[in-house]
Amino acid sequence: MTKLQQQITLPNGLVYTQPLGLFINNEFVAAKSGKTFDVINPATEELLASVQEAGVEDIDAAVDAAEAAFNDGVWAKQEPLERGILLNKLADAIEAEADLFSAIESSDNGKALWSAQGDVALAIKYFRSTAGWADKIRGSIVDSGETHLNLIKREPLGVVGQIIPWNFPLLMLSWKLGPALATGNTVVLKSAESTPLSALYLGTLIKKVGFPPGVVNIVSGFGRPAGDAITKHQRIKKVAFTGSTAVGRQVLKNAAESNLKKVTLELGGKSPNIVFADADVADAVKHIIVGIYYNAGEVCCAGSRVYVQDTVYDKVLAEFKVAAEKVKVGDPFEEGVFQGAQTSEKQLNSILNYIKVGKEEGARVITGGERFGTKGYFIKPTIFGDVTEEMKIVKEEIFGPVVSITKFSTVDEAVKLANNSNYGLAAGVHTADLNRAIDVSGRIKAGTIWVNTYNDFHHMVPFGGYGESGVGRELGAEALENYTQVKAVRVGLKKVFK
Ligand code: NAD
């Protein structure tokens, strides 16, 4: 028998009804193939639920629903303020169940509960921020003399496809849904296969607060066939993707070979975190820790290459090692735990393999370098020293709690090392000298430069990558540009007065 919901008791005792179906046209439905897949709690390796798996025909059904909702005109053409009101209601509904959302997220993703609570708070804030934009999308009038009137309008695109990753499931969902809905689009969103639960639960709130059927459709499923079907779909006008660079390339290719849908990509990184000799060492170490061990290192902009000026290198390394060894790893629901589990067995093995390669390449494990415990996908906070720029662990994104640390002597050398990557998502600069901070920030090729801080987001500050880290920007006013297109209406005027 098809099971479309299930009661789940979360580790902190919360009991709730988890939807398991595909959320299409405001209903939870079974996959047409009847297929399901298992969702594992990465901290316990136990089964949390089995959810319906979307196939190509389910993506078609979701697109049908989204297209009908777009074409009937109600959503896109109503007074924009109404869309803002609904987005605010959604934010209120999430807030009313914030504890539940945080616990779902921790259980599904493995992240520490405090960290999940932070994600939920940020998602609520971002929905509210995009609600505020809904009636502030401005066009313009271009003056070309008295013979014509030129109206420049911003219109929604239509049905947009959104593919989100597993490291920040609810937060990435908010970054995608908020601007798409505020600007009048309708959506087919696919969650990541290892973390589908919070997105499905959100479906219940989408319906409850009154979004019209078909405006938001949420499907659980794998990259192939479901993600692939979204990127190739002829009736999807835009795709927004967050995930690996390898898949990002494929997304662009599929868009080009199908209907030239617009594409925005938020991809990987190998971000430098630079400490200059004049920096406040205790503060810099705090930001190095947050830079690499926050969310168990499963952060696209993780500060995974630390560069320290030679005169303070020994001091910084000594303090960093002590702090890394104090990072509490373990049960995400346990008080004081900073670093939870890696999100999947696949990711655990991928990180452990990088650690093995690092050792084989001759890098020195300063601390960590192995699995933590035997049950659950935990890894000890790891620091590699004695690295060279050619090593795989310095070049490739590990996406785990593993960092390399290297010495430099001059500002030019630091900038050269920082830019020695095909990625360009973020960078950290730690210095007491404002002139140096501004100079180095200008010379580093990355979309975000954090000065004397790290992993420090604000919903009004745009985020996105240079180079192979992506295309387009999320957050802030820039996010709205991804979801609107410009229409120019040039009206020829008859001269009435002589
Ligand atoms: P991934 O890129 O395969 O998965 C991200 C999302 O893309 C998921 O929803 C997945 O189902 C979907 N997807 C996968 N293949 C697809 C395809 N062919 N077409 C359309 N959608 C597809 O990431 P992964 O394999 O889970 O993790 C591998 C690496 O990706 C990680 O180690 C990390 O380096 C990187 N990653 C980066 C981010 C980020 O925030 N930038 C997030 C997740 C993973």
Coordinates of C-alpha atoms and ligand atoms in Angstrom, one line a residue:
M1 CA 0.0 0.0 0.0
T2 CA 1.3 3.5 -0.8
K3 CA 2.3 5.3 2.3
L4 CA 2.0 9.1 1.9
Q5 CA 2.6 10.1 5.5
Q6 CA 4.2 8.7 8.6
Q7 CA 4.4 9.6 12.3
I8 CA 8.0 10.3 13.3
T9 CA 9.4 10.7 16.8
L10 CA 12.5 12.8 16.7
P11 CA 15.5 12.3 19.0
N12 CA 14.4 15.2 21.2
G13 CA 10.9 13.6 21.7
L14 CA 9.0 15.8 19.2
V15 CA 6.3 13.7 17.4
Y16 CA 5.0 14.9 14.1
T17 CA 3.4 13.7 10.8
Q18 CA 5.9 13.6 8.0
P19 CA 4.5 13.8 4.5
L20 CA 6.2 11.3 2.2
G21 CA 4.5 12.0 -1.2
L22 CA 5.4 14.4 -4.0
F23 CA 3.9 17.8 -3.3
I24 CA 2.2 18.6 -6.6
N25 CA -0.8 21.0 -7.0
N26 CA -1.0 21.4 -3.3
E27 CA -1.5 17.6 -2.7
F28 CA 0.9 14.9 -1.6
V29 CA 0.8 12.2 -4.3
A30 CA 2.5 8.9 -5.0
A31 CA 5.2 8.7 -7.6
K32 CA 3.8 7.3 -10.9
S33 CA 6.4 4.6 -10.9
G34 CA 5.5 3.6 -7.3
K35 CA 9.2 3.9 -6.4
T36 CA 10.4 5.1 -3.0
F37 CA 13.8 5.7 -1.4
D38 CA 15.1 5.5 2.1
V39 CA 16.1 8.5 4.2
I40 CA 18.8 7.8 6.8
N41 CA 19.6 9.6 10.0
P42 CA 23.4 10.2 9.5
A43 CA 24.1 10.4 13.2
T44 CA 22.6 7.0 14.0
E45 CA 22.6 5.3 10.6
E46 CA 18.9 4.4 11.3
L47 CA 16.1 4.6 8.8
L48 CA 14.0 7.8 9.2
A49 CA 11.4 7.3 6.5
S50 CA 10.9 6.2 2.9
V51 CA 9.7 8.9 0.6
Q52 CA 8.2 8.8 -2.9
E53 CA 10.8 9.1 -5.7
A54 CA 10.0 11.4 -8.6
G55 CA 10.6 10.2 -12.1
V56 CA 10.5 12.0 -15.4
E57 CA 6.7 11.6 -15.6
D58 CA 6.3 13.1 -12.1
I59 CA 8.4 16.1 -13.2
D60 CA 6.0 16.5 -16.1
A61 CA 3.0 16.5 -13.8
A62 CA 4.7 19.1 -11.5
V63 CA 5.5 21.3 -14.6
D64 CA 1.9 20.9 -15.8
A65 CA 0.6 22.1 -12.4
A66 CA 3.1 25.0 -12.2
E67 CA 2.4 26.0 -15.8
A68 CA -1.3 26.0 -15.3
A69 CA -0.9 28.2 -12.1
F70 CA 1.3 30.6 -14.1
N71 CA -0.9 30.8 -17.1
D72 CA -4.1 31.4 -15.3
G73 CA -2.6 34.7 -14.5
V74 CA -3.8 34.9 -10.9
W75 CA -0.4 34.4 -9.3
A76 CA 1.7 36.5 -11.6
K77 CA -0.7 39.3 -12.4
Q78 CA -2.4 40.0 -9.0
E79 CA -1.4 43.0 -7.0
P80 CA 2.2 42.0 -6.1
L81 CA 1.6 42.9 -2.5
E82 CA -0.6 39.8 -2.2
R83 CA 2.4 37.6 -3.0
G84 CA 4.4 39.4 -0.2
I85 CA 1.5 38.8 2.2
L86 CA 1.6 35.1 1.5
L87 CA 5.4 34.9 1.8
N88 CA 5.1 36.6 5.2
K89 CA 2.4 34.1 6.3
L90 CA 4.7 31.3 5.3
A91 CA 7.5 32.9 7.3
D92 CA 5.1 33.1 10.3
A93 CA 4.1 29.5 9.9
I94 CA 7.7 28.3 9.8
E95 CA 8.4 30.4 12.9
A96 CA 5.5 28.9 14.7
E97 CA 7.1 25.5 14.2
A98 CA 10.7 26.5 14.3
D99 CA 11.6 23.9 16.9
L100 CA 10.1 21.1 14.8
F101 CA 11.9 22.3 11.6
S102 CA 15.2 22.5 13.4
A103 CA 14.8 19.0 14.8
I104 CA 13.8 17.6 11.4
E105 CA 16.8 19.3 9.8
S106 CA 19.2 17.9 12.4
S107 CA 17.9 14.4 12.1
D108 CA 17.9 14.4 8.4
N109 CA 21.2 16.2 7.7
G110 CA 23.2 15.3 10.8
K111 CA 24.0 18.9 11.7
A112 CA 24.2 20.1 15.3
L113 CA 20.8 21.3 16.6
W114 CA 22.1 24.8 17.3
S115 CA 23.3 25.0 13.7
A116 CA 19.9 23.8 12.4
Q117 CA 18.2 26.4 14.6
G118 CA 20.4 29.1 13.0
D119 CA 19.4 27.8 9.5
V120 CA 15.7 28.0 10.3
A121 CA 16.0 31.5 11.7
L122 CA 17.8 32.6 8.6
A123 CA 15.2 31.0 6.3
I124 CA 12.4 32.8 8.2
K125 CA 14.3 36.1 7.8
Y126 CA 14.9 35.6 4.2
F127 CA 11.3 34.7 3.4
R128 CA 10.3 38.0 5.1
S129 CA 13.0 39.9 3.2
T130 CA 11.7 38.6 -0.1
A131 CA 8.1 39.3 0.9
G132 CA 9.2 42.9 1.3
W133 CA 10.5 42.9 -2.3
A134 CA 7.3 41.6 -3.9
D135 CA 5.7 45.1 -4.5
K136 CA 9.0 46.9 -5.0
I137 CA 10.0 45.4 -8.4
R138 CA 10.4 48.6 -10.4
G139 CA 10.4 49.2 -14.1
S140 CA 11.4 52.5 -15.7
I141 CA 10.6 54.9 -18.4
V142 CA 13.2 55.9 -20.9
D143 CA 13.0 59.4 -22.4
S144 CA 13.8 59.3 -26.1
G145 CA 12.1 62.5 -27.1
E146 CA 8.4 63.4 -27.6
T147 CA 7.8 61.0 -30.5
H148 CA 7.7 57.8 -28.3
L149 CA 7.0 56.5 -24.9
N150 CA 9.4 53.7 -23.7
L151 CA 8.2 51.5 -20.9
I152 CA 10.8 49.1 -19.5
K153 CA 9.0 46.4 -17.5
R154 CA 10.3 43.6 -15.4
E155 CA 8.2 40.4 -15.8
P156 CA 8.4 37.0 -14.2
L157 CA 9.9 34.1 -16.3
G158 CA 7.2 31.5 -15.9
V159 CA 7.8 28.0 -14.5
V160 CA 11.2 27.8 -12.8
G161 CA 13.1 24.7 -11.8
Q162 CA 15.1 24.7 -8.6
I163 CA 17.6 22.0 -7.5
I164 CA 18.9 22.3 -4.0
P165 CA 21.7 20.5 -2.1
W166 CA 21.8 18.6 1.2
N167 CA 24.1 20.8 3.3
F168 CA 21.5 23.5 4.1
P169 CA 18.2 22.0 3.0
L170 CA 15.7 24.5 4.4
L171 CA 17.9 27.5 4.0
M172 CA 18.8 26.8 0.4
L173 CA 15.1 26.2 -0.2
S174 CA 14.3 29.7 1.1
W175 CA 17.1 31.2 -1.1
K176 CA 15.4 29.6 -4.1
L177 CA 11.7 29.9 -3.3
G178 CA 11.7 33.4 -1.9
P179 CA 12.8 35.5 -4.9
A180 CA 11.1 33.2 -7.4
L181 CA 7.7 33.6 -5.7
A182 CA 8.1 37.3 -4.8
T183 CA 8.6 38.1 -8.5
G184 CA 5.5 36.1 -9.7
N185 CA 7.0 32.8 -11.0
T186 CA 5.8 29.3 -10.2
V187 CA 8.1 26.6 -9.1
V188 CA 9.1 23.0 -9.4
L189 CA 11.7 22.4 -6.6
K190 CA 13.7 19.2 -6.2
S191 CA 15.3 18.6 -2.8
A192 CA 18.5 16.5 -2.5
E193 CA 18.1 12.8 -2.1
S194 CA 19.7 12.6 1.3
T195 CA 17.7 15.4 2.8
P196 CA 14.1 15.6 1.5
L197 CA 12.2 15.8 4.8
S198 CA 12.1 19.6 5.7
A199 CA 11.1 20.5 2.1
L200 CA 8.2 18.1 2.2
Y201 CA 7.0 19.3 5.6
L202 CA 7.1 22.9 4.2
G203 CA 4.7 21.7 1.6
T204 CA 2.1 21.3 4.3
L205 CA 2.6 25.0 5.3
I206 CA 2.5 26.2 1.7
K207 CA -1.0 24.7 1.4
K208 CA -2.1 25.8 4.9
V209 CA -1.2 29.5 4.5
G210 CA -3.1 29.7 1.2
F211 CA -0.7 29.5 -1.8
P212 CA -2.9 28.7 -4.8
P213 CA -2.4 25.1 -6.1
G214 CA 0.5 24.6 -8.5
V215 CA 2.4 27.7 -7.5
V216 CA 4.9 25.7 -5.5
N217 CA 5.6 22.0 -6.3
I218 CA 8.2 20.1 -4.3
V219 CA 9.5 16.7 -5.4
S220 CA 12.0 14.3 -3.8
G221 CA 14.3 12.4 -6.0
F222 CA 17.7 11.8 -7.4
G223 CA 19.9 13.8 -9.8
R224 CA 19.0 11.2 -12.5
P225 CA 16.3 11.0 -13.5
A226 CA 14.5 13.8 -11.6
G227 CA 17.1 16.6 -11.6
D228 CA 18.1 15.8 -15.2
A229 CA 14.5 16.0 -16.3
I230 CA 14.2 19.5 -14.8
T231 CA 17.3 20.8 -16.5
K232 CA 16.2 19.4 -19.9
H233 CA 12.5 20.3 -19.6
Q234 CA 11.2 22.3 -22.6
R235 CA 8.6 24.2 -20.6
I236 CA 10.8 25.2 -17.6
K237 CA 12.1 28.7 -18.4
K238 CA 14.9 28.9 -15.8
V239 CA 16.9 26.6 -13.6
A240 CA 18.6 27.5 -10.3
F241 CA 21.0 24.9 -9.1
T242 CA 23.2 24.6 -6.0
G243 CA 25.6 21.7 -5.8
S244 CA 28.8 20.4 -7.3
T245 CA 30.7 22.0 -10.1
A246 CA 30.6 18.7 -12.1
V247 CA 26.8 18.7 -12.0
G248 CA 26.7 22.5 -12.6
R249 CA 28.4 21.9 -16.0
Q250 CA 25.9 19.3 -16.9
V251 CA 23.0 21.7 -16.0
L252 CA 24.4 24.4 -18.3
K253 CA 24.8 21.8 -21.1
N254 CA 21.3 20.5 -20.7
A255 CA 19.9 24.0 -20.7
A256 CA 21.8 24.8 -23.9
E257 CA 20.7 21.6 -25.6
S258 CA 17.0 21.9 -24.6
N259 CA 15.3 25.3 -24.6
L260 CA 18.1 27.7 -23.6
K261 CA 16.5 28.2 -20.3
K262 CA 18.2 30.7 -18.1
V263 CA 20.7 29.2 -15.6
T264 CA 22.1 30.3 -12.2
L265 CA 24.6 28.1 -10.5
E266 CA 25.9 28.2 -7.0
L267 CA 28.8 25.7 -7.0
G268 CA 31.7 24.6 -5.0
G269 CA 34.7 26.4 -3.6
K270 CA 38.2 26.0 -2.1
S271 CA 38.3 29.3 -0.3
P272 CA 41.4 30.8 1.2
N273 CA 41.3 32.2 4.8
I274 CA 44.3 34.5 5.2
V275 CA 45.8 35.7 8.5
F276 CA 48.2 38.6 8.4
A277 CA 50.8 39.2 11.2
D278 CA 48.9 42.2 12.6
A279 CA 45.6 40.3 13.1
D280 CA 44.1 39.6 16.5
V281 CA 45.2 36.0 16.7
A282 CA 42.4 34.8 19.1
D283 CA 39.8 36.4 16.8
A284 CA 41.4 35.0 13.7
V285 CA 41.5 31.5 15.2
K286 CA 37.8 31.7 16.1
H287 CA 37.0 32.5 12.5
I288 CA 39.3 29.8 11.1
I289 CA 37.4 27.3 13.3
V290 CA 34.0 28.6 12.1
G291 CA 35.3 28.7 8.6
I292 CA 36.1 25.0 8.4
Y293 CA 34.2 23.1 11.1
Y294 CA 30.8 24.9 11.0
N295 CA 28.3 22.5 9.5
A296 CA 31.0 19.8 9.6
G297 CA 32.7 21.6 6.8
E298 CA 29.9 20.8 4.4
V299 CA 29.8 24.5 3.3
C300 CA 30.4 25.6 -0.3
C301 CA 32.4 28.6 1.0
A302 CA 34.3 26.8 3.8
G303 CA 37.7 28.4 4.5
S304 CA 39.5 25.2 3.6
R305 CA 42.9 26.7 2.7
V306 CA 44.4 28.6 5.6
Y307 CA 47.4 30.9 4.8
V308 CA 49.2 32.5 7.7
Q309 CA 52.0 35.1 7.6
D310 CA 55.3 33.5 8.7
T311 CA 56.0 35.7 11.7
V312 CA 52.8 34.6 13.5
Y313 CA 52.5 31.1 11.9
D314 CA 53.7 29.1 14.9
K315 CA 51.5 31.0 17.3
V316 CA 48.4 30.8 15.1
L317 CA 48.9 27.1 14.4
A318 CA 49.4 26.3 18.1
E319 CA 46.2 28.1 19.0
F320 CA 44.3 26.7 16.1
K321 CA 45.3 23.1 17.0
V322 CA 44.2 23.6 20.6
A323 CA 40.9 25.1 19.4
A324 CA 40.3 22.3 16.8
E325 CA 40.8 19.7 19.5
K326 CA 38.3 21.4 21.7
V327 CA 35.6 21.2 19.0
K328 CA 33.0 18.9 20.4
V329 CA 31.9 16.3 17.8
G330 CA 28.9 13.9 18.2
D331 CA 25.2 13.6 18.7
P332 CA 23.6 16.7 17.0
F333 CA 21.1 16.9 19.8
E334 CA 23.6 16.9 22.7
E335 CA 24.2 20.2 24.4
G336 CA 27.6 21.7 23.5
V337 CA 28.2 19.7 20.4
F338 CA 29.5 22.0 17.7
Q339 CA 30.1 19.5 14.9
G340 CA 27.5 16.9 14.0
A341 CA 27.6 14.1 11.4
Q342 CA 28.5 14.2 7.8
T343 CA 25.3 14.0 5.8
S344 CA 25.7 10.7 4.1
E345 CA 27.8 7.6 4.0
K346 CA 28.9 8.6 0.5
Q347 CA 30.1 11.9 1.8
L348 CA 31.8 10.3 4.8
N349 CA 33.7 7.9 2.5
S350 CA 34.6 10.7 0.1
I351 CA 36.1 12.8 2.9
L352 CA 38.0 9.8 4.4
N353 CA 39.4 9.1 1.0
Y354 CA 40.7 12.7 0.7
I355 CA 42.3 12.3 4.1
K356 CA 44.0 9.0 2.9
V357 CA 45.2 10.7 -0.3
G358 CA 46.5 13.7 1.7
K359 CA 48.6 11.3 3.9
E360 CA 49.8 9.4 0.8
E361 CA 50.8 12.8 -0.9
G362 CA 53.0 13.5 2.1
A363 CA 51.0 16.0 4.0
R364 CA 51.3 15.9 7.8
V365 CA 48.2 15.3 10.0
I366 CA 48.5 17.9 12.7
T367 CA 45.3 16.8 14.4
G368 CA 42.3 14.5 13.5
G369 CA 42.7 12.6 10.3
E370 CA 40.2 9.8 11.0
R371 CA 36.6 8.8 11.7
F372 CA 35.2 9.7 15.1
G373 CA 33.4 6.8 16.7
T374 CA 32.1 3.8 14.9
K375 CA 28.4 4.5 14.5
G376 CA 27.2 7.6 12.6
Y377 CA 29.1 9.4 9.9
F378 CA 31.4 11.5 12.1
I379 CA 34.9 12.8 11.3
K380 CA 37.4 14.4 13.7
P381 CA 38.2 18.0 12.9
T382 CA 41.4 17.7 10.8
I383 CA 44.3 20.0 10.1
F384 CA 46.9 19.1 7.4
G385 CA 50.3 20.8 7.5
D386 CA 53.4 20.5 5.2
V387 CA 51.2 20.8 2.2
T388 CA 52.1 21.9 -1.3
E389 CA 49.9 23.7 -3.7
E390 CA 49.8 20.8 -6.1
M391 CA 48.3 18.4 -3.6
K392 CA 44.8 17.1 -4.2
I393 CA 43.7 18.1 -0.7
V394 CA 44.8 21.7 -1.4
K395 CA 43.3 21.8 -4.9
E396 CA 40.0 20.0 -4.7
E397 CA 36.9 20.7 -2.6
I398 CA 36.7 18.1 0.2
F399 CA 33.4 19.4 1.7
G400 CA 34.2 18.1 5.2
P401 CA 36.0 19.2 8.4
V402 CA 39.5 19.1 6.7
V403 CA 41.8 22.1 6.3
S404 CA 45.3 22.7 5.1
I405 CA 47.5 25.4 6.6
T406 CA 50.5 27.1 4.9
K407 CA 52.9 29.9 5.6
F408 CA 53.5 33.0 3.4
S409 CA 55.7 36.0 3.9
T410 CA 54.5 38.9 1.7
V411 CA 51.2 40.4 0.8
D412 CA 51.8 39.6 -2.9
E413 CA 52.5 36.0 -2.0
A414 CA 49.3 35.7 0.0
V415 CA 47.2 37.1 -2.9
K416 CA 48.9 34.8 -5.4
L417 CA 48.2 31.8 -3.2
A418 CA 44.6 32.8 -2.6
N419 CA 44.0 33.2 -6.3
N420 CA 45.7 29.8 -7.1
S421 CA 42.3 28.1 -7.7
N422 CA 39.8 27.7 -10.5
Y423 CA 37.1 28.4 -7.8
G424 CA 36.3 31.8 -6.5
L425 CA 33.4 31.7 -4.1
A426 CA 34.8 33.4 -0.9
A427 CA 37.9 34.4 1.0
G428 CA 38.7 35.5 4.5
V429 CA 41.2 38.3 5.3
H430 CA 42.3 38.8 8.9
T431 CA 44.2 42.1 9.6
A432 CA 44.1 45.1 11.8
D433 CA 45.1 47.4 8.9
L434 CA 42.1 48.7 7.0
N435 CA 44.2 49.7 4.0
R436 CA 45.6 46.2 3.7
A437 CA 42.1 44.7 4.1
I438 CA 40.7 46.9 1.2
D439 CA 43.8 46.4 -1.0
V440 CA 43.7 42.6 -0.6
S441 CA 40.0 42.3 -0.9
G442 CA 40.2 44.1 -4.2
R443 CA 42.9 41.7 -5.5
I444 CA 41.3 38.4 -4.5
K445 CA 39.1 36.9 -7.3
A446 CA 36.1 35.8 -5.3
G447 CA 32.4 36.7 -5.0
T448 CA 32.6 37.3 -1.2
I449 CA 35.5 38.6 0.9
W450 CA 35.0 38.4 4.6
V451 CA 37.3 40.8 6.6
N452 CA 37.9 39.8 10.2
T453 CA 34.9 37.4 10.1
Y454 CA 33.9 34.3 8.2
N455 CA 30.8 32.4 7.0
D456 CA 29.0 35.6 7.9
F457 CA 25.9 36.0 5.8
H458 CA 23.3 38.7 5.6
H459 CA 20.1 38.3 3.5
M460 CA 20.7 41.7 1.8
V461 CA 24.3 41.0 0.8
P462 CA 24.6 39.1 -2.5
F463 CA 26.4 35.8 -2.6
G464 CA 27.8 33.9 -5.5
G465 CA 31.0 32.8 -7.3
Y466 CA 33.7 33.9 -9.6
G467 CA 35.2 31.4 -12.0
E468 CA 34.1 27.8 -11.5
S469 CA 32.1 28.6 -8.4
G470 CA 29.1 29.7 -10.3
V471 CA 26.9 32.0 -12.3
G472 CA 24.7 34.7 -10.9
R473 CA 24.1 35.9 -7.4
E474 CA 21.6 34.9 -4.7
L475 CA 20.4 37.1 -1.8
G476 CA 19.9 40.9 -1.8
A477 CA 18.5 42.8 -4.7
E478 CA 20.6 40.8 -7.1
A479 CA 18.6 37.7 -6.5
L480 CA 15.5 39.3 -8.1
E481 CA 17.3 39.7 -11.4
N482 CA 17.6 36.0 -11.7
Y483 CA 13.8 35.6 -11.7
T484 CA 12.7 38.5 -13.9
Q485 CA 13.2 39.4 -17.5
V486 CA 13.0 42.8 -19.1
K487 CA 10.3 43.8 -21.6
A488 CA 10.6 47.0 -23.5
V489 CA 7.4 48.6 -24.8
R490 CA 8.0 51.4 -27.2
V491 CA 4.9 53.3 -28.1
G492 CA 4.8 55.6 -31.1
L493 CA 3.0 58.8 -30.1
K494 CA 0.8 61.0 -32.3
K495 CA 1.4 64.6 -31.9
V496 CA -1.9 66.1 -30.7
F497 CA -0.9 69.7 -30.0
K498 CA 0.8 72.1 -32.4
Ligands
NAD1 P1 25.5 17.0 -6.3 O1 25.9 18.2 -7.0 O2 25.5 15.7 -7.0 O3 24.0 17.2 -5.7 C1 23.4 18.5 -5.5 C2 22.0 18.4 -6.1 O4 22.0 18.2 -7.5 C3 21.1 17.3 -5.5 O5 19.8 17.7 -5.4 C4 21.2 16.2 -6.6 O6 20.1 15.3 -6.6 C5 21.2 17.1 -7.8 N1 21.8 16.4 -9.0 C6 22.8 15.5 -9.0 N2 23.0 15.1 -10.3 C7 22.2 15.9 -11.1 C8 22.0 15.9 -12.5 N3 22.7 15.2 -13.4 N4 21.1 16.8 -13.0 C9 20.4 17.6 -12.1 N5 20.5 17.6 -10.8 C10 21.4 16.7 -10.3 O7 26.3 16.9 -5.1 P2 26.7 15.5 -4.3 O8 27.1 14.4 -5.2 O9 25.6 15.2 -3.4 O10 28.0 16.0 -3.5 C11 29.2 16.0 -4.2 C12 30.0 17.2 -4.0 O11 29.3 18.4 -4.4 C13 30.3 17.5 -2.5 O12 31.4 16.8 -2.0 C14 30.6 19.0 -2.6 O13 31.9 19.2 -3.0 C15 29.7 19.5 -3.7 N6 28.5 20.1 -3.1 C16 28.4 21.5 -3.1 C17 27.3 22.1 -2.6 C18 27.3 23.6 -2.5 O14 26.6 24.1 -1.6 N7 27.9 24.3 -3.4 C19 26.3 21.4 -2.0 C20 26.3 20.0 -2.1 C21 27.4 19.4 -2.7

